[in-house]
Amino acid sequence: FLANMATREGQVSDRAGSSGRDASSYAPFVKGYLVAYNVVQSCGWGLILINTIQYLSVNFGGIGLAQGVPGLYEKVRKEVLVFQTLAILEIIHCITGIVRSSVLTTVIQVYSRLFILWGVIEAVHGIPQTFGILFALLAWSLVEVIRYAYYASSLIGSVPYFLLWLRYTVFYVLYPIGVLGELMMAFTAMPIVKASQQFSLTLPNCYNMAFSYYYYIIFTALMYIPAFPQLYGHMMKQRAKIIGGEGKEKKD
């Protein structure tokens, strides 16, 4: 979530499909594909959001920091795996030049979310029941519904102001919630991974090398410390520019 902040939500250029280009500059089939991709992603994350809210409405009294959120991830697991993993296509968009974004930056962005999904939630026993996944799912789904809907509208050439406002406003609340959820899951996974030595390689071995998945998770979590304030500040500047300044002038 953290690594997605600057380009996924904060810049006019975006790997999902807008890329800062005028909508008329796309070939018709490319434009149609990008519109379809963004609509599918927005609807997919919308379904995840609806199912998450439905779970809360039924189980609100039975969840908490101690007992976690049993059954929530199982309710949305297939959809999360499909639509989050589908974001790999966004790397292909950059490689093929459909979207003018850095391939390296996009790889890092997609990997960061896939690491939390496949490397923590799916891989570490017990993580899908922790309370952090509720925060992550709510933040991920709300952000992605808005983001993909915004880019689909941009490609069509008609962005409702309320959608523009949401895209550059919801980060105030959703980014901290998403980061909190991811860190909660990472910290919960650490002692489990340390005790089981999951995905770790100790010496001696035939490869003559060692790897600690426990310390890799710690390293990843520590990256939030310098990155979050910088990217959050970037989003605030973007909001002032798009909604409070240049963006509003262009709209008028």
PDB file of C-alpha atoms in Angstrom:
ATOM      1  CA  PHE A   1       0.000   0.000   0.000  1.00  0.00           C
ATOM      2  CA  LEU A   2       2.730   2.395   0.969  1.00  0.00           C
ATOM      3  CA  ALA A   3       4.744   1.950  -2.202  1.00  0.00           C
ATOM      4  CA  ASN A   4       1.601   2.522  -4.245  1.00  0.00           C
ATOM      5  CA  MET A   5       0.927   5.953  -2.828  1.00  0.00           C
ATOM      6  CA  ALA A   6       2.864   8.322  -5.077  1.00  0.00           C
ATOM      7  CA  THR A   7       2.144   7.054  -8.567  1.00  0.00           C
ATOM      8  CA  ARG A   8      -0.958   4.935  -7.977  1.00  0.00           C
ATOM      9  CA  GLU A   9      -2.875   7.764  -6.333  1.00  0.00           C
ATOM     10  CA  GLY A  10      -0.811  10.901  -6.308  1.00  0.00           C
ATOM     11  CA  GLN A  11       0.238  11.805  -9.809  1.00  0.00           C
ATOM     12  CA  VAL A  12      -1.570  12.693 -12.983  1.00  0.00           C
ATOM     13  CA  SER A  13       0.592  10.044 -14.632  1.00  0.00           C
ATOM     14  CA  ASP A  14      -0.501   6.561 -13.667  1.00  0.00           C
ATOM     15  CA  ARG A  15       0.321   3.050 -14.777  1.00  0.00           C
ATOM     16  CA  ALA A  16      -3.296   1.854 -14.700  1.00  0.00           C
ATOM     17  CA  GLY A  17      -4.159   3.663 -17.846  1.00  0.00           C
ATOM     18  CA  SER A  18      -4.160   7.440 -17.775  1.00  0.00           C
ATOM     19  CA  SER A  19      -0.386   8.079 -17.927  1.00  0.00           C
ATOM     20  CA  GLY A  20      -0.887  11.800 -18.382  1.00  0.00           C
ATOM     21  CA  ARG A  21      -1.771  11.432 -22.046  1.00  0.00           C
ATOM     22  CA  ASP A  22      -4.755  12.979 -23.720  1.00  0.00           C
ATOM     23  CA  ALA A  23      -7.459  10.342 -24.160  1.00  0.00           C
ATOM     24  CA  SER A  24      -7.660  11.046 -27.905  1.00  0.00           C
ATOM     25  CA  SER A  25      -3.999  10.036 -28.373  1.00  0.00           C
ATOM     26  CA  TYR A  26      -4.752   6.342 -27.831  1.00  0.00           C
ATOM     27  CA  ALA A  27      -5.543   3.983 -30.680  1.00  0.00           C
ATOM     28  CA  PRO A  28      -9.203   2.924 -30.398  1.00  0.00           C
ATOM     29  CA  PHE A  29      -8.490  -0.692 -29.437  1.00  0.00           C
ATOM     30  CA  VAL A  30      -5.856   0.365 -26.863  1.00  0.00           C
ATOM     31  CA  LYS A  31      -8.200   2.900 -25.373  1.00  0.00           C
ATOM     32  CA  GLY A  32     -11.002   0.323 -25.293  1.00  0.00           C
ATOM     33  CA  TYR A  33      -8.741  -2.193 -23.576  1.00  0.00           C
ATOM     34  CA  LEU A  34      -7.590   0.302 -20.929  1.00  0.00           C
ATOM     35  CA  VAL A  35     -11.147   1.440 -20.244  1.00  0.00           C
ATOM     36  CA  ALA A  36     -12.245  -2.188 -19.885  1.00  0.00           C
ATOM     37  CA  TYR A  37      -9.287  -2.988 -17.609  1.00  0.00           C
ATOM     38  CA  ASN A  38     -10.024  -0.090 -15.283  1.00  0.00           C
ATOM     39  CA  VAL A  39     -13.767  -0.779 -15.220  1.00  0.00           C
ATOM     40  CA  VAL A  40     -13.191  -4.460 -14.409  1.00  0.00           C
ATOM     41  CA  GLN A  41     -10.753  -3.577 -11.625  1.00  0.00           C
ATOM     42  CA  SER A  42     -13.075  -0.951 -10.163  1.00  0.00           C
ATOM     43  CA  CYS A  43     -16.008  -3.377 -10.185  1.00  0.00           C
ATOM     44  CA  GLY A  44     -13.880  -6.169  -8.751  1.00  0.00           C
ATOM     45  CA  TRP A  45     -12.669  -4.082  -5.833  1.00  0.00           C
ATOM     46  CA  GLY A  46     -16.211  -2.781  -5.436  1.00  0.00           C
ATOM     47  CA  LEU A  47     -17.386  -6.364  -4.931  1.00  0.00           C
ATOM     48  CA  ILE A  48     -14.651  -6.882  -2.327  1.00  0.00           C
ATOM     49  CA  LEU A  49     -15.758  -3.705  -0.550  1.00  0.00           C
ATOM     50  CA  ILE A  50     -19.421  -4.747  -0.549  1.00  0.00           C
ATOM     51  CA  ASN A  51     -18.599  -8.206   0.828  1.00  0.00           C
ATOM     52  CA  THR A  52     -16.361  -6.701   3.509  1.00  0.00           C
ATOM     53  CA  ILE A  53     -19.097  -4.308   4.612  1.00  0.00           C
ATOM     54  CA  GLN A  54     -21.629  -7.141   4.543  1.00  0.00           C
ATOM     55  CA  TYR A  55     -19.350  -9.203   6.792  1.00  0.00           C
ATOM     56  CA  LEU A  56     -19.090  -6.305   9.255  1.00  0.00           C
ATOM     57  CA  SER A  57     -22.847  -5.800   9.342  1.00  0.00           C
ATOM     58  CA  VAL A  58     -23.400  -9.450  10.288  1.00  0.00           C
ATOM     59  CA  ASN A  59     -20.382 -10.056  12.550  1.00  0.00           C
ATOM     60  CA  PHE A  60     -19.709  -6.659  14.102  1.00  0.00           C
ATOM     61  CA  GLY A  61     -20.294  -7.883  17.642  1.00  0.00           C
ATOM     62  CA  GLY A  62     -17.963 -10.851  17.239  1.00  0.00           C
ATOM     63  CA  ILE A  63     -14.792  -9.117  16.078  1.00  0.00           C
ATOM     64  CA  GLY A  64     -12.041  -7.255  17.890  1.00  0.00           C
ATOM     65  CA  LEU A  65      -8.304  -6.938  18.435  1.00  0.00           C
ATOM     66  CA  ALA A  66      -8.256 -10.073  20.581  1.00  0.00           C
ATOM     67  CA  GLN A  67     -10.522 -12.356  18.565  1.00  0.00           C
ATOM     68  CA  GLY A  68      -9.613 -10.915  15.163  1.00  0.00           C
ATOM     69  CA  VAL A  69     -11.952 -11.136  12.174  1.00  0.00           C
ATOM     70  CA  PRO A  70     -12.586 -14.856  11.665  1.00  0.00           C
ATOM     71  CA  GLY A  71     -14.063 -15.672   8.292  1.00  0.00           C
ATOM     72  CA  LEU A  72     -13.567 -12.257   6.685  1.00  0.00           C
ATOM     73  CA  TYR A  73     -10.669 -13.122   4.402  1.00  0.00           C
ATOM     74  CA  GLU A  74     -12.275 -16.402   3.384  1.00  0.00           C
ATOM     75  CA  LYS A  75     -15.313 -14.405   2.257  1.00  0.00           C
ATOM     76  CA  VAL A  76     -13.313 -12.236  -0.158  1.00  0.00           C
ATOM     77  CA  ARG A  77     -10.212 -14.369  -0.746  1.00  0.00           C
ATOM     78  CA  LYS A  78     -10.852 -15.404  -4.352  1.00  0.00           C
ATOM     79  CA  GLU A  79     -11.685 -11.879  -5.453  1.00  0.00           C
ATOM     80  CA  VAL A  80      -8.678 -10.330  -3.702  1.00  0.00           C
ATOM     81  CA  LEU A  81      -6.308 -12.880  -5.207  1.00  0.00           C
ATOM     82  CA  VAL A  82      -7.720 -12.379  -8.705  1.00  0.00           C
ATOM     83  CA  PHE A  83      -7.959  -8.603  -8.834  1.00  0.00           C
ATOM     84  CA  GLN A  84      -4.756  -7.850  -6.960  1.00  0.00           C
ATOM     85  CA  THR A  85      -2.730 -10.341  -8.983  1.00  0.00           C
ATOM     86  CA  LEU A  86      -4.304  -8.913 -12.143  1.00  0.00           C
ATOM     87  CA  ALA A  87      -2.300  -5.757 -11.434  1.00  0.00           C
ATOM     88  CA  ILE A  88       0.695  -7.573 -12.939  1.00  0.00           C
ATOM     89  CA  LEU A  89      -0.807  -6.462 -16.263  1.00  0.00           C
ATOM     90  CA  GLU A  90       0.144  -2.924 -15.291  1.00  0.00           C
ATOM     91  CA  ILE A  91       3.802  -3.900 -15.541  1.00  0.00           C
ATOM     92  CA  ILE A  92       3.106  -5.139 -19.076  1.00  0.00           C
ATOM     93  CA  HIS A  93       1.361  -1.833 -19.831  1.00  0.00           C
ATOM     94  CA  CYS A  94       4.602  -0.014 -19.023  1.00  0.00           C
ATOM     95  CA  ILE A  95       6.907  -2.452 -20.811  1.00  0.00           C
ATOM     96  CA  THR A  96       4.850  -2.233 -24.008  1.00  0.00           C
ATOM     97  CA  GLY A  97       4.585   1.548 -23.806  1.00  0.00           C
ATOM     98  CA  ILE A  98       0.809   1.628 -23.468  1.00  0.00           C
ATOM     99  CA  VAL A  99       1.278   3.595 -20.260  1.00  0.00           C
ATOM    100  CA  ARG A 100       4.159   6.025 -19.870  1.00  0.00           C
ATOM    101  CA  SER A 101       5.398   5.098 -16.426  1.00  0.00           C
ATOM    102  CA  SER A 102       8.709   3.770 -15.165  1.00  0.00           C
ATOM    103  CA  VAL A 103       8.888  -0.006 -15.449  1.00  0.00           C
ATOM    104  CA  LEU A 104      11.068  -0.233 -12.327  1.00  0.00           C
ATOM    105  CA  THR A 105       8.739   1.947 -10.282  1.00  0.00           C
ATOM    106  CA  THR A 106       5.729  -0.041 -11.427  1.00  0.00           C
ATOM    107  CA  VAL A 107       7.405  -3.355 -10.584  1.00  0.00           C
ATOM    108  CA  ILE A 108       8.132  -2.075  -7.068  1.00  0.00           C
ATOM    109  CA  GLN A 109       4.561  -0.849  -6.653  1.00  0.00           C
ATOM    110  CA  VAL A 110       2.956  -4.078  -7.800  1.00  0.00           C
ATOM    111  CA  TYR A 111       5.420  -6.225  -5.859  1.00  0.00           C
ATOM    112  CA  SER A 112       4.770  -4.364  -2.595  1.00  0.00           C
ATOM    113  CA  ARG A 113       1.082  -5.260  -2.585  1.00  0.00           C
ATOM    114  CA  LEU A 114       1.665  -8.777  -3.887  1.00  0.00           C
ATOM    115  CA  PHE A 115       4.244  -9.328  -1.133  1.00  0.00           C
ATOM    116  CA  ILE A 116       1.678  -8.505   1.546  1.00  0.00           C
ATOM    117  CA  LEU A 117      -0.961 -10.622  -0.172  1.00  0.00           C
ATOM    118  CA  TRP A 118       1.034 -13.717  -1.175  1.00  0.00           C
ATOM    119  CA  GLY A 119       4.034 -13.425   1.126  1.00  0.00           C
ATOM    120  CA  VAL A 120       2.239 -12.597   4.365  1.00  0.00           C
ATOM    121  CA  ILE A 121      -1.523 -13.129   4.216  1.00  0.00           C
ATOM    122  CA  GLU A 122      -1.463 -16.293   2.120  1.00  0.00           C
ATOM    123  CA  ALA A 123       1.859 -17.711   3.323  1.00  0.00           C
ATOM    124  CA  VAL A 124       1.884 -17.212   7.098  1.00  0.00           C
ATOM    125  CA  HIS A 125      -0.506 -19.280   9.172  1.00  0.00           C
ATOM    126  CA  GLY A 126      -3.078 -17.301  11.146  1.00  0.00           C
ATOM    127  CA  ILE A 127      -2.618 -13.933   9.434  1.00  0.00           C
ATOM    128  CA  PRO A 128      -5.992 -14.008   7.578  1.00  0.00           C
ATOM    129  CA  GLN A 129      -7.765 -13.947  10.962  1.00  0.00           C
ATOM    130  CA  THR A 130      -5.902 -10.939  12.394  1.00  0.00           C
ATOM    131  CA  PHE A 131      -7.583  -7.572  12.829  1.00  0.00           C
ATOM    132  CA  GLY A 132      -5.067  -5.879  10.540  1.00  0.00           C
ATOM    133  CA  ILE A 133      -6.590  -7.500   7.488  1.00  0.00           C
ATOM    134  CA  LEU A 134      -9.843  -5.635   8.105  1.00  0.00           C
ATOM    135  CA  PHE A 135      -8.036  -2.298   7.955  1.00  0.00           C
ATOM    136  CA  ALA A 136      -6.133  -3.360   4.842  1.00  0.00           C
ATOM    137  CA  LEU A 137      -9.183  -4.649   2.972  1.00  0.00           C
ATOM    138  CA  LEU A 138     -11.238  -1.534   3.691  1.00  0.00           C
ATOM    139  CA  ALA A 139      -8.423   0.796   2.649  1.00  0.00           C
ATOM    140  CA  TRP A 140      -7.383  -1.221  -0.412  1.00  0.00           C
ATOM    141  CA  SER A 141     -10.899  -1.648  -1.763  1.00  0.00           C
ATOM    142  CA  LEU A 142     -12.017   1.956  -1.250  1.00  0.00           C
ATOM    143  CA  VAL A 143      -8.841   3.380  -2.779  1.00  0.00           C
ATOM    144  CA  GLU A 144      -8.918   1.042  -5.767  1.00  0.00           C
ATOM    145  CA  VAL A 145     -12.610   1.528  -6.549  1.00  0.00           C
ATOM    146  CA  ILE A 146     -12.030   5.272  -6.717  1.00  0.00           C
ATOM    147  CA  ARG A 147      -8.679   5.111  -8.508  1.00  0.00           C
ATOM    148  CA  TYR A 148      -9.746   2.742 -11.281  1.00  0.00           C
ATOM    149  CA  ALA A 149     -13.066   4.551 -11.758  1.00  0.00           C
ATOM    150  CA  TYR A 150     -11.191   7.825 -12.059  1.00  0.00           C
ATOM    151  CA  TYR A 151      -8.884   6.489 -14.765  1.00  0.00           C
ATOM    152  CA  ALA A 152     -11.711   4.894 -16.699  1.00  0.00           C
ATOM    153  CA  SER A 153     -13.479   8.263 -16.657  1.00  0.00           C
ATOM    154  CA  SER A 154     -10.267  10.042 -17.700  1.00  0.00           C
ATOM    155  CA  LEU A 155      -9.878   7.752 -20.694  1.00  0.00           C
ATOM    156  CA  ILE A 156     -13.457   8.369 -21.729  1.00  0.00           C
ATOM    157  CA  GLY A 157     -12.821  12.090 -21.361  1.00  0.00           C
ATOM    158  CA  SER A 158     -15.359  12.891 -18.677  1.00  0.00           C
ATOM    159  CA  VAL A 159     -14.380  12.927 -15.000  1.00  0.00           C
ATOM    160  CA  PRO A 160     -17.126  13.924 -12.538  1.00  0.00           C
ATOM    161  CA  TYR A 161     -15.839  16.446 -10.021  1.00  0.00           C
ATOM    162  CA  PHE A 162     -16.927  14.303  -7.076  1.00  0.00           C
ATOM    163  CA  LEU A 163     -14.698  11.499  -8.372  1.00  0.00           C
ATOM    164  CA  LEU A 164     -11.769  13.879  -8.751  1.00  0.00           C
ATOM    165  CA  TRP A 165     -12.420  15.162  -5.224  1.00  0.00           C
ATOM    166  CA  LEU A 166     -12.564  11.642  -3.778  1.00  0.00           C
ATOM    167  CA  ARG A 167      -9.362  10.579  -5.529  1.00  0.00           C
ATOM    168  CA  TYR A 168      -7.426  13.455  -4.010  1.00  0.00           C
ATOM    169  CA  THR A 169      -9.114  13.513  -0.591  1.00  0.00           C
ATOM    170  CA  VAL A 170      -9.693   9.976   0.727  1.00  0.00           C
ATOM    171  CA  PHE A 171      -5.952   9.419   1.163  1.00  0.00           C
ATOM    172  CA  TYR A 172      -6.053  11.550   4.324  1.00  0.00           C
ATOM    173  CA  VAL A 173      -7.825   8.713   6.126  1.00  0.00           C
ATOM    174  CA  LEU A 174      -7.335   5.618   3.970  1.00  0.00           C
ATOM    175  CA  TYR A 175      -3.557   5.699   3.615  1.00  0.00           C
ATOM    176  CA  PRO A 176      -2.869   5.638   7.367  1.00  0.00           C
ATOM    177  CA  ILE A 177      -5.499   2.918   7.807  1.00  0.00           C
ATOM    178  CA  GLY A 178      -3.982   0.821   5.016  1.00  0.00           C
ATOM    179  CA  VAL A 179      -0.447   1.225   6.334  1.00  0.00           C
ATOM    180  CA  LEU A 180      -1.606   0.383   9.861  1.00  0.00           C
ATOM    181  CA  GLY A 181      -3.299  -2.781   8.619  1.00  0.00           C
ATOM    182  CA  GLU A 182      -0.253  -3.917   6.658  1.00  0.00           C
ATOM    183  CA  LEU A 183       2.120  -3.271   9.547  1.00  0.00           C
ATOM    184  CA  MET A 184      -0.175  -5.086  11.971  1.00  0.00           C
ATOM    185  CA  MET A 185      -0.075  -8.142   9.718  1.00  0.00           C
ATOM    186  CA  ALA A 186       3.694  -7.884   9.238  1.00  0.00           C
ATOM    187  CA  PHE A 187       4.361  -7.626  12.982  1.00  0.00           C
ATOM    188  CA  THR A 188       1.996 -10.517  13.677  1.00  0.00           C
ATOM    189  CA  ALA A 189       3.781 -12.638  11.071  1.00  0.00           C
ATOM    190  CA  MET A 190       7.286 -11.968  12.403  1.00  0.00           C
ATOM    191  CA  PRO A 191       7.300 -14.260  15.464  1.00  0.00           C
ATOM    192  CA  ILE A 192       5.506 -16.993  13.519  1.00  0.00           C
ATOM    193  CA  VAL A 193       8.072 -16.887  10.730  1.00  0.00           C
ATOM    194  CA  LYS A 194      10.951 -16.691  13.203  1.00  0.00           C
ATOM    195  CA  ALA A 195       9.760 -19.765  15.099  1.00  0.00           C
ATOM    196  CA  SER A 196       9.072 -21.845  11.993  1.00  0.00           C
ATOM    197  CA  GLN A 197      12.009 -20.567   9.891  1.00  0.00           C
ATOM    198  CA  GLN A 198       9.533 -20.386   7.026  1.00  0.00           C
ATOM    199  CA  PHE A 199      11.078 -19.542   3.636  1.00  0.00           C
ATOM    200  CA  SER A 200      14.473 -19.246   5.336  1.00  0.00           C
ATOM    201  CA  LEU A 201      17.750 -20.869   4.393  1.00  0.00           C
ATOM    202  CA  THR A 202      20.344 -21.574   7.090  1.00  0.00           C
ATOM    203  CA  LEU A 203      23.965 -22.592   6.849  1.00  0.00           C
ATOM    204  CA  PRO A 204      25.449 -25.015   6.169  1.00  0.00           C
ATOM    205  CA  ASN A 205      23.766 -25.956   2.899  1.00  0.00           C
ATOM    206  CA  CYS A 206      24.784 -26.925  -0.627  1.00  0.00           C
ATOM    207  CA  TYR A 207      24.220 -23.358  -1.863  1.00  0.00           C
ATOM    208  CA  ASN A 208      26.598 -21.891   0.755  1.00  0.00           C
ATOM    209  CA  MET A 209      24.248 -19.001   1.405  1.00  0.00           C
ATOM    210  CA  ALA A 210      21.730 -17.955   4.049  1.00  0.00           C
ATOM    211  CA  PHE A 211      18.441 -16.098   3.921  1.00  0.00           C
ATOM    212  CA  SER A 212      16.107 -15.091   6.749  1.00  0.00           C
ATOM    213  CA  TYR A 213      12.517 -14.389   5.787  1.00  0.00           C
ATOM    214  CA  TYR A 214      12.013 -13.036   9.318  1.00  0.00           C
ATOM    215  CA  TYR A 215      14.585 -10.282   8.780  1.00  0.00           C
ATOM    216  CA  TYR A 216      13.253  -9.658   5.287  1.00  0.00           C
ATOM    217  CA  ILE A 217       9.836  -8.838   6.757  1.00  0.00           C
ATOM    218  CA  ILE A 218      11.498  -6.575   9.326  1.00  0.00           C
ATOM    219  CA  PHE A 219      13.416  -4.793   6.573  1.00  0.00           C
ATOM    220  CA  THR A 220      10.222  -4.290   4.571  1.00  0.00           C
ATOM    221  CA  ALA A 221       8.377  -2.905   7.602  1.00  0.00           C
ATOM    222  CA  LEU A 222      11.222  -0.481   8.383  1.00  0.00           C
ATOM    223  CA  MET A 223      10.914   0.985   4.893  1.00  0.00           C
ATOM    224  CA  TYR A 224       7.593   2.501   5.967  1.00  0.00           C
ATOM    225  CA  ILE A 225       9.381   4.865   8.370  1.00  0.00           C
ATOM    226  CA  PRO A 226      11.136   7.093   5.806  1.00  0.00           C
ATOM    227  CA  ALA A 227       8.683   6.528   2.971  1.00  0.00           C
ATOM    228  CA  PHE A 228       5.298   7.241   4.535  1.00  0.00           C
ATOM    229  CA  PRO A 229       5.854  10.890   5.597  1.00  0.00           C
ATOM    230  CA  GLN A 230       7.458  11.744   2.262  1.00  0.00           C
ATOM    231  CA  LEU A 231       4.715  10.198   0.154  1.00  0.00           C
ATOM    232  CA  TYR A 232       1.912  11.486   2.369  1.00  0.00           C
ATOM    233  CA  GLY A 233       3.319  14.990   2.013  1.00  0.00           C
ATOM    234  CA  HIS A 234       3.501  14.488  -1.746  1.00  0.00           C
ATOM    235  CA  MET A 235      -0.186  13.616  -1.815  1.00  0.00           C
ATOM    236  CA  MET A 236      -1.063  16.766   0.119  1.00  0.00           C
ATOM    237  CA  LYS A 237       0.830  18.873  -2.429  1.00  0.00           C
ATOM    238  CA  GLN A 238      -0.909  17.074  -5.289  1.00  0.00           C
ATOM    239  CA  ARG A 239      -4.306  17.738  -3.741  1.00  0.00           C
ATOM    240  CA  ALA A 240      -3.526  21.435  -3.349  1.00  0.00           C
ATOM    241  CA  LYS A 241      -2.389  21.549  -6.970  1.00  0.00           C
ATOM    242  CA  ILE A 242      -5.214  19.545  -8.566  1.00  0.00           C
ATOM    243  CA  ILE A 243      -8.195  20.610  -6.468  1.00  0.00           C
ATOM    244  CA  GLY A 244      -7.123  23.837  -4.844  1.00  0.00           C
ATOM    245  CA  GLY A 245      -5.125  25.358  -7.701  1.00  0.00           C
ATOM    246  CA  GLU A 246      -4.344  24.374 -11.256  1.00  0.00           C
ATOM    247  CA  GLY A 247      -6.851  21.524 -11.448  1.00  0.00           C
ATOM    248  CA  LYS A 248      -9.699  23.800 -10.376  1.00  0.00           C
ATOM    249  CA  GLU A 249      -8.659  26.501 -12.828  1.00  0.00           C
ATOM    250  CA  LYS A 250      -8.638  23.974 -15.679  1.00  0.00           C
ATOM    251  CA  LYS A 251     -12.076  22.768 -14.672  1.00  0.00           C
ATOM    252  CA  ASP A 252     -13.414  26.299 -14.706  1.00  0.00           C
TER     253      ASP A 252
END
